[in-house]
Structures are given as structure tokens and as C-alpha cells.
């Protein structure tokens, strides 16, 4: 399984929260090629069980990407949009988008208006003194409001990055593109399934709606209630928890939801040493994962969040090309030890 080719395929496939079917089908195809069977639960999580008993360990990577959602249709056929997950206007920028209308995808242009004005009512002049907001944005469609309604565009329709912008940029030792959070982790999740896991009693779950509150994992874990949840995530390079954007995995010791037990931090440091990893430990001032959300809601006894070191999180992200394989090796060792 070639990690870069798989990553490119996953990045090219849209999967906004609440509409992950396309990317889930790609993951299921590769699960099947590895010789495993998968099922889909009522929330849209893709489940791959190992062993016949109730799983002791659940390993997650999430299917969904940050996106936009239609909030209204203006009379001139432009769309009012808002965030679906932690997407920011200055991260997204102007450019083509794909509107996932009920009768088939449409192309639009996300924009913030023209700059050649001193009118204080203009977005550009207001942005002199405050950040851009999503209510400053609109999506130009070139269609009438009635045409859009006929095509199945309505409040709640998802708007995603256009296919023309969903490629990878090869930087030699590094790769860059949109949605490496969590597509690169889905690659690591699949790579782990392809490694020797022995008789581990585990469940691999590609989860839905993580970017909007970890909904998929919470639905699953209320039923499963494992001892351990391992979430494969990003390791963001941020000023108050800096890391190297290298091939060495990160570990979240704290985030907005939970704090890792001291004994587990020490255990992971030793496990990483045995694997030849210089693990990068991060205490994040903002963020959450399937594992940390589960831990804070009492849905597991131990929640671990492992990360792929990443620059430009929730934007045009950058990772080391070997980070996916190394995250898979660390996950393999943890599942063997805990499952």
C-alpha cells in the first residue's frame, strides 16, 4: 500500500461532516483489499472488528473534513455560507468551491468582494480593523435562486473545496495539501491494519462528524465502552506547544477536554524509545479528539491522542512523508500491548 498515492486519493474525495459517504467508500475499498470485512453503523462510522469479543481497544481516525454549509440563498443566486467545523475565512481564501447539491455537484466561487473602494460598508474596509468573518463571504453561482432550489440547494447543503484545489504538493521530504487532518491519519489507520497485530481484541473505527464535536465516536463508544481509545490525529505546530514537522509522532498530553495520566505518559515515552522514536509530547491549549472527548465523558478509561506533526493546521497543511508509516508503527505497538 503506497502511502502517498492513498493520501492523494483520500484528499481528492470530499467528506464534510454529515456527508462522508464518498470518502468512507474509498476507505472501505482499501479495508477490503487488506482482507478485512467492515460494517457501517447508524451514525456512518466504518467499523473493522479484530477478534470476536467486545473490543478492549478502539482505534479511530475521522472521515470528515472542515467545510462550509449553506445558510441561505440570496435573490441574485449567491449563497450565504457559514462554517462546518473549525474553518476560517483567511485559511480558506477566495476561489472555486463545490456545492454538493441534491441533484449533483455545482461549481461556485467563494469571495469577499472587490477592494477598489473607500466605502466603510465594504468588506475590504471593514477588514482593515477586524478579522474577516463568514458573514462577509458569499458564493457566486451564476444561477438564479430558483435554479438553485430546483437543483436541490437549500439551507444545510454542504460546500467543499473544489476538485481543482484538492491535489497534493510534493515538497521532497514533505507533502502539502488540504485536509491532511485527518486524511493522513486515515492512511496511518489503514497502514496499521496491514501490519501484524497478533490476537489483539480491538475495533478500528473510521469515525463520522469528528469536526463538529466528535459525534460519530461518541455514538459508537456509548455502546462499546472500551478500556482504551487511541485517536489518530494531527500534531499541530503552535507557539505554546511547538514541535518539529518531522517523521516522529506526537502525543497530546493535554487538550481542551482531558489530560493524559502521568503513568501513561511515561509508558509511551518508553514504548517510543523501544521503537526508536523520539516522541514529541504536546500540551495543547486548544483542541480535542475522539479519544479526549471520550475520556472526558467517561466513555473509556484511557484516551490516547497520537498525532502526525503538521504545519498550517486547518489550512494548506504540511507533513513529513514518512510520518504516516511511523504513526502506524507506534499504533501497532500500542494495540499489541493494550489489546
Short mmCIF file of C-alpha atoms in Angstrom, two decimals:
data_model
loop_
_atom_site.label_atom_id
_atom_site.label_comp_id
_atom_site.label_asym_id
_atom_site.label_seq_id
_atom_site.Cartn_x
_atom_site.Cartn_y
_atom_site.Cartn_z
CA UNK A 1 0.00 0.00 0.00
CA UNK A 2 1.65 3.22 -1.19
CA UNK A 3 1.03 5.93 1.40
CA UNK A 4 1.33 8.93 -0.92
CA UNK A 5 -0.99 7.52 -3.57
CA UNK A 6 -3.53 6.58 -0.92
CA UNK A 7 -3.29 10.03 0.64
CA UNK A 8 -3.84 11.69 -2.75
CA UNK A 9 -6.93 9.55 -3.34
CA UNK A 10 -8.39 10.42 0.06
CA UNK A 11 -7.64 14.15 -0.22
CA UNK A 12 -9.31 14.22 -3.65
CA UNK A 13 -12.54 12.80 -2.17
CA UNK A 14 -14.89 15.20 -0.35
CA UNK A 15 -16.27 14.29 3.06
CA UNK A 16 -17.86 17.14 5.01
CA UNK A 17 -19.40 16.30 8.37
CA UNK A 18 -22.76 14.64 7.88
CA UNK A 19 -21.95 13.69 4.28
CA UNK A 20 -18.93 11.38 4.49
CA UNK A 21 -20.21 8.61 2.21
CA UNK A 22 -17.75 9.16 -0.64
CA UNK A 23 -14.60 9.13 1.48
CA UNK A 24 -15.98 6.26 3.61
CA UNK A 25 -16.42 4.19 0.44
CA UNK A 26 -12.77 4.79 -0.50
CA UNK A 27 -11.62 3.67 2.95
CA UNK A 28 -13.89 0.61 2.84
CA UNK A 29 -12.44 -0.38 -0.54
CA UNK A 30 -8.93 -0.41 0.91
CA UNK A 31 -10.07 -2.23 4.06
CA UNK A 32 -11.46 -4.94 1.80
CA UNK A 33 -8.19 -5.10 -0.19
CA UNK A 34 -6.39 -5.86 3.09
CA UNK A 35 -8.68 -8.87 3.64
CA UNK A 36 -10.92 -7.38 6.34
CA UNK A 37 -14.67 -7.02 6.44
CA UNK A 38 -16.28 -3.76 7.52
CA UNK A 39 -19.73 -2.55 8.52
CA UNK A 40 -21.33 0.88 8.76
CA UNK A 41 -23.34 1.84 11.84
CA UNK A 42 -26.35 4.13 12.00
CA UNK A 43 -24.17 7.23 12.52
CA UNK A 44 -21.99 6.49 9.48
CA UNK A 45 -18.91 5.15 11.27
CA UNK A 46 -16.96 2.50 9.34
CA UNK A 47 -16.16 -0.39 11.71
CA UNK A 48 -13.49 -3.08 11.33
CA UNK A 49 -13.51 -5.55 14.25
CA UNK A 50 -10.49 -7.64 15.21
CA UNK A 51 -11.33 -10.60 17.42
CA UNK A 52 -14.72 -11.90 18.43
CA UNK A 53 -15.03 -10.45 21.92
CA UNK A 54 -16.12 -6.96 22.94
CA UNK A 55 -13.14 -4.78 21.99
CA UNK A 56 -10.74 -3.68 24.66
CA UNK A 57 -9.16 -1.07 22.37
CA UNK A 58 -10.79 1.20 19.77
CA UNK A 59 -8.55 2.93 17.21
CA UNK A 60 -10.09 5.90 15.43
CA UNK A 61 -9.30 8.23 12.57
CA UNK A 62 -12.03 10.55 11.38
CA UNK A 63 -13.58 10.64 7.94
CA UNK A 64 -14.86 14.21 7.87
CA UNK A 65 -13.19 17.42 6.77
CA UNK A 66 -13.86 21.04 7.69
CA UNK A 67 -16.26 22.63 5.21
CA UNK A 68 -18.97 25.23 4.71
CA UNK A 69 -22.74 24.92 4.99
CA UNK A 70 -25.37 26.92 3.11
CA UNK A 71 -27.35 29.20 5.39
CA UNK A 72 -29.45 30.93 2.76
CA UNK A 73 -29.92 31.80 -0.91
CA UNK A 74 -29.95 35.47 -1.90
CA UNK A 75 -32.31 36.72 -4.60
CA UNK A 76 -29.40 37.15 -7.07
CA UNK A 77 -28.44 33.46 -6.71
CA UNK A 78 -25.43 33.90 -4.46
CA UNK A 79 -25.21 31.73 -1.36
CA UNK A 80 -24.84 32.76 2.25
CA UNK A 81 -22.48 30.29 3.94
CA UNK A 82 -21.18 29.53 7.41
CA UNK A 83 -18.59 27.21 8.98
CA UNK A 84 -18.98 23.47 9.41
CA UNK A 85 -16.18 22.71 11.86
CA UNK A 86 -13.16 24.89 12.56
CA UNK A 87 -12.78 26.55 9.17
CA UNK A 88 -11.62 30.18 8.99
CA UNK A 89 -12.09 32.65 6.10
CA UNK A 90 -8.44 33.66 5.98
CA UNK A 91 -7.39 29.99 5.86
CA UNK A 92 -9.80 29.13 3.07
CA UNK A 93 -9.37 32.22 0.89
CA UNK A 94 -11.22 33.10 -2.29
CA UNK A 95 -11.51 30.53 -5.04
CA UNK A 96 -13.61 27.75 -6.53
CA UNK A 97 -15.80 25.59 -4.33
CA UNK A 98 -18.07 22.64 -4.98
CA UNK A 99 -21.69 22.83 -3.86
CA UNK A 100 -22.93 19.32 -3.03
CA UNK A 101 -26.46 19.86 -4.29
CA UNK A 102 -29.03 17.08 -4.04
CA UNK A 103 -29.20 16.60 -7.83
CA UNK A 104 -25.45 16.70 -8.39
CA UNK A 105 -22.46 18.92 -7.60
CA UNK A 106 -22.32 22.54 -8.77
CA UNK A 107 -19.37 24.90 -9.01
CA UNK A 108 -19.29 28.27 -7.27
CA UNK A 109 -16.73 30.91 -6.37
CA UNK A 110 -16.19 31.84 -2.73
CA UNK A 111 -15.47 35.55 -2.49
CA UNK A 112 -15.35 38.57 -0.21
CA UNK A 113 -15.98 41.36 -2.73
CA UNK A 114 -13.81 43.91 -4.51
CA UNK A 115 -11.12 46.12 -2.96
CA UNK A 116 -11.19 49.31 -5.05
CA UNK A 117 -13.29 51.36 -2.66
CA UNK A 118 -13.12 53.55 0.42
CA UNK A 119 -16.77 52.85 1.29
CA UNK A 120 -16.84 51.91 5.00
CA UNK A 121 -19.66 49.46 4.29
CA UNK A 122 -17.38 47.35 2.07
CA UNK A 123 -15.84 44.15 3.40
CA UNK A 124 -12.31 45.25 2.48
CA UNK A 125 -12.54 48.47 4.50
CA UNK A 126 -14.16 46.71 7.46
CA UNK A 127 -11.35 44.15 7.33
CA UNK A 128 -8.88 46.99 7.93
CA UNK A 129 -9.98 46.97 11.56
CA UNK A 130 -11.27 43.46 12.28
CA UNK A 131 -10.80 39.86 11.10
CA UNK A 132 -12.79 38.51 8.18
CA UNK A 133 -15.96 36.70 9.23
CA UNK A 134 -18.06 34.17 7.36
CA UNK A 135 -20.94 36.63 7.16
CA UNK A 136 -18.60 38.72 4.95
CA UNK A 137 -18.43 35.88 2.43
CA UNK A 138 -20.72 34.69 -0.33
CA UNK A 139 -20.59 32.01 -3.01
CA UNK A 140 -21.25 33.25 -6.55
CA UNK A 141 -23.01 30.61 -8.64
CA UNK A 142 -24.10 32.31 -11.86
CA UNK A 143 -27.50 30.70 -11.38
CA UNK A 144 -30.82 32.14 -10.31
CA UNK A 145 -32.26 31.42 -6.90
CA UNK A 146 -35.00 29.33 -8.50
CA UNK A 147 -32.42 27.32 -10.49
CA UNK A 148 -30.51 26.58 -7.30
CA UNK A 149 -33.64 25.47 -5.49
CA UNK A 150 -34.54 23.25 -8.44
CA UNK A 151 -31.03 21.71 -8.28
CA UNK A 152 -31.58 20.82 -4.62
CA UNK A 153 -29.61 23.61 -2.93
CA UNK A 154 -31.08 24.62 0.41
CA UNK A 155 -30.07 25.59 3.92
CA UNK A 156 -27.90 22.70 5.08
CA UNK A 157 -26.30 21.91 1.70
CA UNK A 158 -22.59 21.33 2.12
CA UNK A 159 -19.94 23.39 0.27
CA UNK A 160 -16.42 21.96 -0.04
CA UNK A 161 -13.08 22.81 -1.62
CA UNK A 162 -13.30 22.36 -5.39
CA UNK A 163 -11.65 19.28 -7.02
CA UNK A 164 -9.17 21.60 -8.78
CA UNK A 165 -7.70 22.50 -5.37
CA UNK A 166 -7.64 19.04 -3.83
CA UNK A 167 -4.24 17.84 -5.07
CA UNK A 168 -1.05 17.19 -3.12
CA UNK A 169 2.08 19.32 -3.47
CA UNK A 170 5.25 17.20 -3.33
CA UNK A 171 7.96 19.04 -1.38
CA UNK A 172 10.53 16.24 -1.42
CA UNK A 173 10.75 15.16 2.21
CA UNK A 174 7.34 16.71 2.88
CA UNK A 175 3.83 16.72 1.39
CA UNK A 176 1.29 19.53 1.47
CA UNK A 177 -2.42 19.89 0.80
CA UNK A 178 -5.84 20.45 2.27
CA UNK A 179 -7.39 18.01 4.78
CA UNK A 180 -4.25 16.11 5.78
CA UNK A 181 -6.14 16.34 9.08
CA UNK A 182 -7.46 13.66 9.05
CA UNK A 183 -6.77 12.06 5.68
CA UNK A 184 -3.11 11.39 6.54
CA UNK A 185 -4.29 9.70 9.73
CA UNK A 186 -6.73 7.54 7.75
CA UNK A 187 -3.67 6.41 5.76
CA UNK A 188 -1.87 5.54 9.02
CA UNK A 189 -5.04 3.78 10.24
CA UNK A 190 -5.09 1.63 7.08
CA UNK A 191 -1.33 1.01 7.25
CA UNK A 192 -1.76 -0.22 10.83
CA UNK A 193 -4.40 -2.71 9.70
CA UNK A 194 -1.84 -4.02 7.23
CA UNK A 195 0.70 -4.72 9.98
CA UNK A 196 0.91 -7.74 12.29
CA UNK A 197 -1.47 -7.19 15.20
CA UNK A 198 -1.43 -10.69 16.68
CA UNK A 199 -4.53 -11.65 18.64
CA UNK A 200 -5.44 -8.10 19.57
CA UNK A 201 -9.01 -7.62 20.76
CA UNK A 202 -9.60 -4.31 19.02
CA UNK A 203 -12.01 -2.33 16.88
CA UNK A 204 -10.80 0.01 14.15
CA UNK A 205 -13.30 2.81 13.55
CA UNK A 206 -13.20 5.45 10.82
CA UNK A 207 -15.49 7.93 12.52
CA UNK A 208 -18.04 10.44 11.25
CA UNK A 209 -18.62 14.04 12.32
CA UNK A 210 -15.49 14.45 14.44
CA UNK A 211 -15.01 18.07 13.36
CA UNK A 212 -18.40 19.05 14.79
CA UNK A 213 -17.96 17.66 18.30
CA UNK A 214 -16.84 14.06 17.94
CA UNK A 215 -20.41 12.91 17.28
CA UNK A 216 -19.53 9.66 15.50
CA UNK A 217 -17.14 8.41 18.14
CA UNK A 218 -19.49 9.31 20.99
CA UNK A 219 -22.35 7.42 19.35
CA UNK A 220 -20.12 4.37 18.93
CA UNK A 221 -18.44 4.47 22.32
CA UNK A 222 -21.66 4.81 24.31
CA UNK A 223 -22.36 1.29 23.06
CA UNK A 224 -18.86 -0.23 23.06
CA UNK A 225 -17.31 1.40 26.17
CA UNK A 226 -13.76 0.08 25.64
CA UNK A 227 -10.94 0.40 28.15
CA UNK A 228 -8.78 2.32 25.68
CA UNK A 229 -9.39 4.70 22.78
CA UNK A 230 -6.48 5.61 20.50
CA UNK A 231 -7.30 8.56 18.23
CA UNK A 232 -5.03 9.20 15.24
CA UNK A 233 -4.88 12.94 14.74
CA UNK A 234 -2.66 15.87 13.82
CA UNK A 235 0.16 17.25 15.94
CA UNK A 236 -0.15 20.99 15.24
CA UNK A 237 2.96 23.16 15.35
CA UNK A 238 1.81 26.03 17.59
CA UNK A 239 3.76 28.64 19.59
CA UNK A 240 2.68 27.37 23.01
CA UNK A 241 3.31 23.68 22.16
CA UNK A 242 5.97 23.69 19.42
CA UNK A 243 7.05 20.55 17.59
CA UNK A 244 9.20 19.69 14.60
CA UNK A 245 7.31 18.89 11.40
CA UNK A 246 9.26 15.65 11.14
CA UNK A 247 8.56 11.92 10.86
CA UNK A 248 8.44 11.50 14.66
CA UNK A 249 4.87 11.11 16.04
CA UNK A 250 3.38 13.49 18.58
CA UNK A 251 1.37 12.66 21.70
CA UNK A 252 -1.21 15.01 23.19
CA UNK A 253 -0.68 15.05 26.95
CA UNK A 254 -3.43 17.66 27.39
CA UNK A 255 -6.08 19.43 25.31
CA UNK A 256 -9.36 21.28 25.83
CA UNK A 257 -11.07 18.12 27.11
CA UNK A 258 -8.73 15.85 29.07
CA UNK A 259 -5.24 15.26 30.43
CA UNK A 260 -3.25 12.07 29.95
CA UNK A 261 -2.34 10.15 33.11
CA UNK A 262 1.28 10.61 34.19
CA UNK A 263 1.89 6.84 34.14
CA UNK A 264 0.64 6.68 30.55
CA UNK A 265 2.98 9.48 29.50
CA UNK A 266 5.92 7.59 31.00
CA UNK A 267 4.79 4.33 29.37
CA UNK A 268 4.53 5.94 25.95
CA UNK A 269 7.98 7.52 26.32
CA UNK A 270 9.43 4.08 27.00
CA UNK A 271 7.48 2.46 24.18
CA UNK A 272 8.66 5.13 21.77
CA UNK A 273 12.25 4.64 22.87
CA UNK A 274 11.98 0.90 22.21
CA UNK A 275 10.68 1.67 18.70
CA UNK A 276 13.46 4.17 18.03
CA UNK A 277 11.10 7.17 18.17
CA UNK A 278 11.80 10.49 19.84
CA UNK A 279 8.13 11.08 20.58
CA UNK A 280 7.04 14.72 20.68
CA UNK A 281 4.79 15.42 23.67
CA UNK A 282 2.36 18.35 23.43
CA UNK A 283 0.20 20.13 25.98
CA UNK A 284 -2.29 21.89 23.70
CA UNK A 285 -4.22 24.96 24.83
CA UNK A 286 -6.93 24.28 22.26
CA UNK A 287 -8.22 21.15 20.54
CA UNK A 288 -9.97 17.86 21.04
CA UNK A 289 -10.03 14.36 19.59
CA UNK A 290 -12.25 11.30 19.57
CA UNK A 291 -10.14 9.98 22.46
CA UNK A 292 -10.08 13.07 24.65
CA UNK A 293 -13.80 13.74 24.17
CA UNK A 294 -14.49 10.09 25.04
CA UNK A 295 -12.32 10.28 28.14
CA UNK A 296 -13.98 13.41 29.48
CA UNK A 297 -17.44 11.86 29.01
CA UNK A 298 -16.48 8.61 30.74
CA UNK A 299 -16.70 6.53 27.55
CA UNK A 300 -13.27 4.98 28.05
CA UNK A 301 -10.82 4.54 30.90
CA UNK A 302 -7.77 5.71 28.95
CA UNK A 303 -7.78 8.01 25.94
CA UNK A 304 -4.65 8.49 23.82
CA UNK A 305 -4.29 11.01 21.01
CA UNK A 306 -1.38 10.34 18.66
CA UNK A 307 -0.52 12.94 16.05
CA UNK A 308 1.16 13.41 12.70
CA UNK A 309 3.34 16.53 13.08
CA UNK A 310 1.72 19.23 10.97
CA UNK A 311 2.17 22.86 9.93
CA UNK A 312 -0.72 25.15 8.90
CA UNK A 313 -3.42 23.11 10.64
CA UNK A 314 -6.93 23.57 9.19
CA UNK A 315 -5.39 25.23 6.14
CA UNK A 316 -2.97 24.10 3.43
CA UNK A 317 -1.27 21.62 5.73
CA UNK A 318 2.30 20.25 5.59
CA UNK A 319 3.56 16.87 6.88
CA UNK A 320 6.69 14.74 6.56
CA UNK A 321 6.12 12.00 4.00
CA UNK A 322 7.31 9.26 6.42
CA UNK A 323 5.12 10.39 9.33
CA UNK A 324 2.16 8.21 8.31
CA UNK A 325 4.20 4.99 8.33
CA UNK A 326 5.79 5.85 11.68
CA UNK A 327 2.43 6.64 13.24
CA UNK A 328 1.25 3.22 12.03
CA UNK A 329 4.22 1.53 13.73
CA UNK A 330 3.50 3.30 17.02
CA UNK A 331 -0.20 2.42 16.80
CA UNK A 332 0.65 -1.20 16.05
CA UNK A 333 2.84 -1.41 19.17
CA UNK A 334 0.14 0.14 21.36
CA UNK A 335 -2.60 -2.16 20.07
CA UNK A 336 -0.36 -5.21 20.61
CA UNK A 337 0.44 -4.09 24.15
CA UNK A 338 -3.06 -2.98 25.20
CA UNK A 339 -5.38 -5.20 23.21
#
